Tab-separated table of C-alpha atoms in Angstrom:
chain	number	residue	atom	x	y	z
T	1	UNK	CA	-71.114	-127.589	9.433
T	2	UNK	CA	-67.751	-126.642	7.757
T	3	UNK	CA	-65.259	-125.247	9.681
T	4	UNK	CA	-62.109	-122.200	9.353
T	5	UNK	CA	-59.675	-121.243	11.094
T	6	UNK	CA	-58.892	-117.094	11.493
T	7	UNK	CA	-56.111	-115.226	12.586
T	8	UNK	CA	-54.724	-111.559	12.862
T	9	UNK	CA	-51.678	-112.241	10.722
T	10	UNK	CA	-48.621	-110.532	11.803
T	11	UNK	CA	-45.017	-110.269	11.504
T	12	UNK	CA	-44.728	-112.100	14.556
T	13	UNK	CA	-47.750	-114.404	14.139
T	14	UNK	CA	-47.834	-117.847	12.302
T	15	UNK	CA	-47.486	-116.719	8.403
T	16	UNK	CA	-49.590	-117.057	5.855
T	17	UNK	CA	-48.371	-119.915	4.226
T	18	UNK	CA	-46.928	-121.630	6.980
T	19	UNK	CA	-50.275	-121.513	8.220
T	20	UNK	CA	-52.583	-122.351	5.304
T	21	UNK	CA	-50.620	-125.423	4.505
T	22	UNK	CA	-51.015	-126.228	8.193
T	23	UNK	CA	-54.861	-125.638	8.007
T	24	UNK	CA	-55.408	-127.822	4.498
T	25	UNK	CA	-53.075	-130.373	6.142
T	26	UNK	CA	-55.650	-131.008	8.952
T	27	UNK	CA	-58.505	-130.620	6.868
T	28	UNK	CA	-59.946	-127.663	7.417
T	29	UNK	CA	-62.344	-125.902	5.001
T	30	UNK	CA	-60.946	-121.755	5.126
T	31	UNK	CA	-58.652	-119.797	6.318
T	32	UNK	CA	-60.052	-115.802	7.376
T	33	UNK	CA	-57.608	-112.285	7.402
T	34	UNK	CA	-59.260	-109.585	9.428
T	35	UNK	CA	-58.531	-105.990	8.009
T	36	UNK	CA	-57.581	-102.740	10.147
T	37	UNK	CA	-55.214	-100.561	7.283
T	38	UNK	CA	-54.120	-98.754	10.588
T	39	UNK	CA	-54.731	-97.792	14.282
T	40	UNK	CA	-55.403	-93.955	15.249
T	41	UNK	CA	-53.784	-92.796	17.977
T	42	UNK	CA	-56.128	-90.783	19.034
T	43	UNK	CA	-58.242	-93.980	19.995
T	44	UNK	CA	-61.271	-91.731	20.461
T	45	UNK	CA	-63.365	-95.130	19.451
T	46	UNK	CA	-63.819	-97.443	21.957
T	47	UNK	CA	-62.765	-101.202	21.521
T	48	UNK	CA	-66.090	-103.172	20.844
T	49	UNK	CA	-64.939	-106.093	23.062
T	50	UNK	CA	-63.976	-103.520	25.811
T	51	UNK	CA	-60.613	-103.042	27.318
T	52	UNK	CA	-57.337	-101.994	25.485
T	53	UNK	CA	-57.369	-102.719	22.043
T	54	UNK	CA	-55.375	-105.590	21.362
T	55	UNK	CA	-51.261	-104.871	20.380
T	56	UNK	CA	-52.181	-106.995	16.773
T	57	UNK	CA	-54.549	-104.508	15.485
T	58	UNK	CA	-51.651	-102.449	14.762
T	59	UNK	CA	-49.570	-104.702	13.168
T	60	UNK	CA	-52.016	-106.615	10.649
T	61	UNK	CA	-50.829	-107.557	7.549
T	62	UNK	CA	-52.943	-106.595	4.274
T	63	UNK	CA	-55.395	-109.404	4.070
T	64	UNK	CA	-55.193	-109.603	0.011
T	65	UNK	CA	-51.262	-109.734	0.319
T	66	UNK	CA	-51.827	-112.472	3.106
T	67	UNK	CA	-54.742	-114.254	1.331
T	68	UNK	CA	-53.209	-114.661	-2.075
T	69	UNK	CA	-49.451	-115.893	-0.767
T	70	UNK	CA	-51.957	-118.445	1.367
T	71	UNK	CA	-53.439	-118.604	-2.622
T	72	UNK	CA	-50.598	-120.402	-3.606
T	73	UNK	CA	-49.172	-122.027	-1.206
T	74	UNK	CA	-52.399	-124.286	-1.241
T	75	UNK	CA	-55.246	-126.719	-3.267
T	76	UNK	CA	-58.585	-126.977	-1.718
T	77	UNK	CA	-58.293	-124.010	1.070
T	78	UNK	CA	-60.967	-121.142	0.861
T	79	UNK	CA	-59.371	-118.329	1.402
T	80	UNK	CA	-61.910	-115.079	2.891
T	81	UNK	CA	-61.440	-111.348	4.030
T	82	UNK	CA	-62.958	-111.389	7.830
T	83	UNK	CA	-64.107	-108.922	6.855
T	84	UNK	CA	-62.773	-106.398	4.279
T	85	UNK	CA	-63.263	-102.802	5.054
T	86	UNK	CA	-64.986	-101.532	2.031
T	87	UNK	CA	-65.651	-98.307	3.415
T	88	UNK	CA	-61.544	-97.480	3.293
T	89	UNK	CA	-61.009	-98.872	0.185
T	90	UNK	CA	-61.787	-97.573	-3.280
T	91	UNK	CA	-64.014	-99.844	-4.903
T	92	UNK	CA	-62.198	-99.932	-8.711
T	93	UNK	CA	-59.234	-101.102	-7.067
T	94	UNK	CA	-60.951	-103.675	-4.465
T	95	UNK	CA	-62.499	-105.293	-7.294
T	96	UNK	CA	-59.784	-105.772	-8.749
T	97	UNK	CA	-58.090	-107.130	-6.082
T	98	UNK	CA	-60.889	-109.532	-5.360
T	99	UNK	CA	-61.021	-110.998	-8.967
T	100	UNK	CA	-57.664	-111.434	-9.253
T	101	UNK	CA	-57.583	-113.451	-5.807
T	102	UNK	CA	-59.975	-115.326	-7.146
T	103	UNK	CA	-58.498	-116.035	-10.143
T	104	UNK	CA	-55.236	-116.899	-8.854
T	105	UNK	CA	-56.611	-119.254	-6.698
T	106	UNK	CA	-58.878	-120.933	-8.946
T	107	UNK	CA	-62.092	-119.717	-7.263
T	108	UNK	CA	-61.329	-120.295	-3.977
T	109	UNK	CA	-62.036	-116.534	-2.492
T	110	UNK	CA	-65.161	-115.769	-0.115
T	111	UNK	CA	-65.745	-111.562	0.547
T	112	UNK	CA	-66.371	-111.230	3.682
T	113	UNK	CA	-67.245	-107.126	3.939
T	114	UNK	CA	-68.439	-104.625	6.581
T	115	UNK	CA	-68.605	-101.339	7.526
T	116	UNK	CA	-65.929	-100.973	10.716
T	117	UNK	CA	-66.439	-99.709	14.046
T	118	UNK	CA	-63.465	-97.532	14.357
T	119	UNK	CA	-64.678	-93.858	13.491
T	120	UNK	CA	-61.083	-92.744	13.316
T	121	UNK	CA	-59.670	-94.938	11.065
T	122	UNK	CA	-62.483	-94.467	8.260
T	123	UNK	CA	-62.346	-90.812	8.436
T	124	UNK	CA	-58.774	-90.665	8.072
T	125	UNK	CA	-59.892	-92.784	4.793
T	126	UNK	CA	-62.071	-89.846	3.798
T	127	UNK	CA	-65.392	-91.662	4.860
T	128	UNK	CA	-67.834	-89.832	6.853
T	129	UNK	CA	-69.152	-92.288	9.314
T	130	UNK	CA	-72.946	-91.338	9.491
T	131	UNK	CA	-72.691	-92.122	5.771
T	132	UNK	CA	-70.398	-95.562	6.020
T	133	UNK	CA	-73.297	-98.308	5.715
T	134	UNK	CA	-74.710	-96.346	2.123
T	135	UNK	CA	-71.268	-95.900	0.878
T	136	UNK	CA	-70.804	-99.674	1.515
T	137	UNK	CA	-73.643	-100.989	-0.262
T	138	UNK	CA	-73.243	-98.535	-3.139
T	139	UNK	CA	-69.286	-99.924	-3.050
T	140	UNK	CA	-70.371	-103.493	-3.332
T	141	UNK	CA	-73.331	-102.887	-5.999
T	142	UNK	CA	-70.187	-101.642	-8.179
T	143	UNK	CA	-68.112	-103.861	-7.506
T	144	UNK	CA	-70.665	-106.416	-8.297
T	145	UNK	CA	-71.155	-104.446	-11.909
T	146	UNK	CA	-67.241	-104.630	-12.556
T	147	UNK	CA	-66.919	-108.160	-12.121
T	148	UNK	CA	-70.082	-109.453	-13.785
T	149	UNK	CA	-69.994	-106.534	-16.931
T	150	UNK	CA	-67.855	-106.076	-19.792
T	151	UNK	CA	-68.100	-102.526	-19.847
T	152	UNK	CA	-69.443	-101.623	-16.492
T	153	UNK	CA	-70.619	-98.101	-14.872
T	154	UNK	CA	-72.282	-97.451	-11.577
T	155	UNK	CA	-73.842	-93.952	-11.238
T	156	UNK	CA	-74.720	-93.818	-7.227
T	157	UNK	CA	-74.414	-90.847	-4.264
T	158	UNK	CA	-71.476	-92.204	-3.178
T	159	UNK	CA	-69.975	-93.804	-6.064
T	160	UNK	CA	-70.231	-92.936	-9.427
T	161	UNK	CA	-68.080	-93.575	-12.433
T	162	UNK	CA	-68.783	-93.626	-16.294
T	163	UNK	CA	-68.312	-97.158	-18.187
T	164	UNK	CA	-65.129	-98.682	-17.336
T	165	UNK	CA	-63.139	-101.900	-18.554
T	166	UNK	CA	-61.721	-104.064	-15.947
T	167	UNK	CA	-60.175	-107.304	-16.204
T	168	UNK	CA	-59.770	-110.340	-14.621
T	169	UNK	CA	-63.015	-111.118	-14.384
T	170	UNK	CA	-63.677	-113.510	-10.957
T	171	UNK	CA	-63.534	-117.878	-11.665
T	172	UNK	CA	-66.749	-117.762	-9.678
T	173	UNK	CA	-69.817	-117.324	-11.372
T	174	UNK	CA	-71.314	-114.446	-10.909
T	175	UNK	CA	-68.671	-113.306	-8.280
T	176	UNK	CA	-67.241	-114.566	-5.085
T	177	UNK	CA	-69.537	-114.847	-2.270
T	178	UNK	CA	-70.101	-111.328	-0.900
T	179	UNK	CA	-70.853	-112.293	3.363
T	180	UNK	CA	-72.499	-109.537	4.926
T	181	UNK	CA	-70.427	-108.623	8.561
T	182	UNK	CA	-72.713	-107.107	11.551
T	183	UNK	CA	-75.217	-108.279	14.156
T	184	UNK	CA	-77.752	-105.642	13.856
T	185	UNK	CA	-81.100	-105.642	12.112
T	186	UNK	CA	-79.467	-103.942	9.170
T	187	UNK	CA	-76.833	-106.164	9.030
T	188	UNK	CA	-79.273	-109.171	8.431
T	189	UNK	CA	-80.883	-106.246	5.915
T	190	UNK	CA	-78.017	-105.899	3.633
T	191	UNK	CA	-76.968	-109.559	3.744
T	192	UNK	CA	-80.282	-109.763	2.014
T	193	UNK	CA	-80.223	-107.197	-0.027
T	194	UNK	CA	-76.462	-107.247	-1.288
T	195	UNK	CA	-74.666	-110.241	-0.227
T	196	UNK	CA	-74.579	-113.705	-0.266
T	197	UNK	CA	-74.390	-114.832	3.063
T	198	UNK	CA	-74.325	-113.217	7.101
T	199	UNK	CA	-71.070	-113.556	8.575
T	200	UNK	CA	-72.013	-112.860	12.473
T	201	UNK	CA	-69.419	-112.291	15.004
T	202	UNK	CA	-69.567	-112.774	18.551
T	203	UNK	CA	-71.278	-109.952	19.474
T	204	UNK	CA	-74.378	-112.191	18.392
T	205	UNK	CA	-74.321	-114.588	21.690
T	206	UNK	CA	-75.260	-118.238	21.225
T	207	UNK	CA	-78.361	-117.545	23.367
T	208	UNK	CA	-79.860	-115.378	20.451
T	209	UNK	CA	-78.355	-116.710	17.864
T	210	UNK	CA	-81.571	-119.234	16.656
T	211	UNK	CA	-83.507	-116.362	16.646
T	212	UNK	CA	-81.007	-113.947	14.469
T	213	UNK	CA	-81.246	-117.035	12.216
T	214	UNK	CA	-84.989	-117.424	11.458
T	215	UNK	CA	-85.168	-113.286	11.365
T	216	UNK	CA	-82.625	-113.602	8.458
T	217	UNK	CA	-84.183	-116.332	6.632
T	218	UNK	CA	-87.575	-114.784	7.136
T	219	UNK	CA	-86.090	-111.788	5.548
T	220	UNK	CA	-84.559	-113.845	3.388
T	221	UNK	CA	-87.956	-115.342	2.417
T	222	UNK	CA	-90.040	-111.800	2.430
T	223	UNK	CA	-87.397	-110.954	-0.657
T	224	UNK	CA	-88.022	-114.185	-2.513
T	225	UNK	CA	-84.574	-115.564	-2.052
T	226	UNK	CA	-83.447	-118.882	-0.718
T	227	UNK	CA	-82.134	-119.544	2.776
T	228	UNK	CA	-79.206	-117.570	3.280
T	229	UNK	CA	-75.888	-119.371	4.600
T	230	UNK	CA	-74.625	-117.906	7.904
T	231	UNK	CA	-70.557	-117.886	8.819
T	232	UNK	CA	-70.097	-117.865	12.267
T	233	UNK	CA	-66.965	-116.147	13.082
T	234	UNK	CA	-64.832	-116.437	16.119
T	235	UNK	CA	-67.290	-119.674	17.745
T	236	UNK	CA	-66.848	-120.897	21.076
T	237	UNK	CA	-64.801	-124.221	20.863
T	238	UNK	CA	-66.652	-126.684	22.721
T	239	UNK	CA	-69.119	-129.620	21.389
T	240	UNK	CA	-72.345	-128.181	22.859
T	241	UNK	CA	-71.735	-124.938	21.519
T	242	UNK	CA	-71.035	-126.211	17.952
T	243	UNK	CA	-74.023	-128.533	18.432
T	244	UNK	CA	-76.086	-125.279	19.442
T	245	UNK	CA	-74.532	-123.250	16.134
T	246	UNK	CA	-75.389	-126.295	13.606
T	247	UNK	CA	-79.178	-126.454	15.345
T	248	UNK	CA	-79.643	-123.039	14.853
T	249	UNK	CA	-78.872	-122.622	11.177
T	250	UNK	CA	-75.283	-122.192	11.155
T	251	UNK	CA	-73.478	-123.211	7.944
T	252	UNK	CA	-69.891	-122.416	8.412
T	253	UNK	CA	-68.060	-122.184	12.127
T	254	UNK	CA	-64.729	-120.348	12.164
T	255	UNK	CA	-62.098	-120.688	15.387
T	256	UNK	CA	-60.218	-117.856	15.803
T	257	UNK	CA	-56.713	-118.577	16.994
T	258	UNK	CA	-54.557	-115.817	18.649
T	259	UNK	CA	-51.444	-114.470	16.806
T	260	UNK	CA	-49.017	-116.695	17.767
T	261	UNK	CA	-46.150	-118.822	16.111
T	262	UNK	CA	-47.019	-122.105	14.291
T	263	UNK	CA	-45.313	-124.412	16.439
T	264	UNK	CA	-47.322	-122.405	19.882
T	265	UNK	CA	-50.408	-122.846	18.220
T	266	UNK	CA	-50.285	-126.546	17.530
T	267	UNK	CA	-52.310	-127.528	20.609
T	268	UNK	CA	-55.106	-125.263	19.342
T	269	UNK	CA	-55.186	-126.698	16.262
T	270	UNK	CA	-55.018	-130.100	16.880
T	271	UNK	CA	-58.070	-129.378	19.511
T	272	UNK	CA	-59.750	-127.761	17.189
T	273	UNK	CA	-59.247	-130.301	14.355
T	274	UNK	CA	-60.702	-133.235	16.718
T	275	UNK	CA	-63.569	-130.866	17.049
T	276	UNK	CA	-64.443	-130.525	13.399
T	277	UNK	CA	-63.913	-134.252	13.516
T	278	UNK	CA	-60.773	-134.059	11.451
């Protein structure tokens, strides 16, 4: 398996580039932003984890802004959205955003996208949740079209816009890797059918993971594509869990590390490196 390192990046976290030199330093392969644009008040939605919502989902930074200072400040990193909120973001300007990430960072970018859970925030982005997972994949098919076509149009429900031009185009060939977020059965559904990859949180435990797996791949299979590559986000740092992960089909583990300063989280990441075997 490779191995990443995420954070909720904050003013008073570890910063971007302190951190992504930090990360390439000790070998790791990527380096994951989450994305909340902003926290309702009202919190009507209830935190997935259960509980209060934690005090740094108010105070993330943009993951693009974080992502591309990371960009530069590094060689081999990956650098991926965990995940992007596509559903808040209009998809002309995301694409955009995406390519040029790419670009500056010589193809280093992975698209990790979902839907949200917080019914709030996306209707305060004009997105009517009953409607978020079509307006998603109809987001992504055009982005897909912008980055891969000259002159590109996408005529949809949700999205729709006559031929546009659009530059940079993405390093990557034919885009970034689009990593479908969610546990569900239509999660595993659109990784097939739109993206690239599965990028599973914990919400899928380790005792059902192997069998999330094969359901993907059989999917996978049933479409006449390849085995999909799965990014397991926020893993359980011990050796028989990772052993577990790699057995059941996992590709890429990801150790989520609380928003800290650097020099607090040095223990983790030293732990974590001699983990990866770093």
């Amino acid at each position: 398996m490779k191995f990443g390192l995420a954070i909720f990046p904050t003013a008073d976290s570890a910063q971007p580039v302190e951190l992504a030199r930090r990360a390439e330093e000790l070998g790791f392969e990527s380096l994951w932003f989450p994305e909340h644009t902003h926290i309702p008040a009202s919190r009507r939605t209830p935190y997935p984890a259960g509980g209060d919502l934690p005090e740094e989902y108010r105070r993330l930074y943009d993951p693009f802004v974080g992502l591309a200072a990371a960009a530069a400040a590094t060689e081999r990193l990956l650098l991926g959205t965990g995940i992007c909120l596509v559903v808040e973001r209009d998809p002309i300007v995301t694409a955009k955003e995406v390519a040029t990430i790419d670009r500056i960072s010589g193809g280093r970018f992975l698209f990790g996208v979902g839907a949200g859970w917080n019914l709030e925030e996306m209707e305060n982005h004009g997105t009517e949740p009953s409607t978020r997972f079509a307006l998603m994949r109809e987001r992504v098919e055009a982005m897909k079209r912008i980055w891969t076509e000259d002159e590109a149009s996408f005529h949809g429900e949700h999205v729709d816009f006559d031929a546009i031009w659009s530059w940079p185009k993405p390093v990557q060939t034919p885009h970034p890797p689009v990593l479908m977020g969610g546990n569900t059965n239509g999660a595993l559904q659109r990784a097939v059918d739109i993206a690239d990859g599965w990028l599973p949180n914990p919400e899928t435990r380790m005792s059902v993971l192997a069998e999330r797996v094969a359901e993907l791949q059989r999917r996978a299979a049933a479409a006449g594509r390849d085995p999909l590559p799965v990014t397991f986000y926020g893993v359980k740092p011990d050796p028989d869990s990772l052993a577990a992960y790699a057995a059941a089909g996992v590709d890429r583990a990801i150790f989520y590390l609380p928003p800290l300063p650097l020099a607090e989280l040095e223990p983790a990441l030293a732990g974590y490196a001699r983990l990866a075997g770093r």
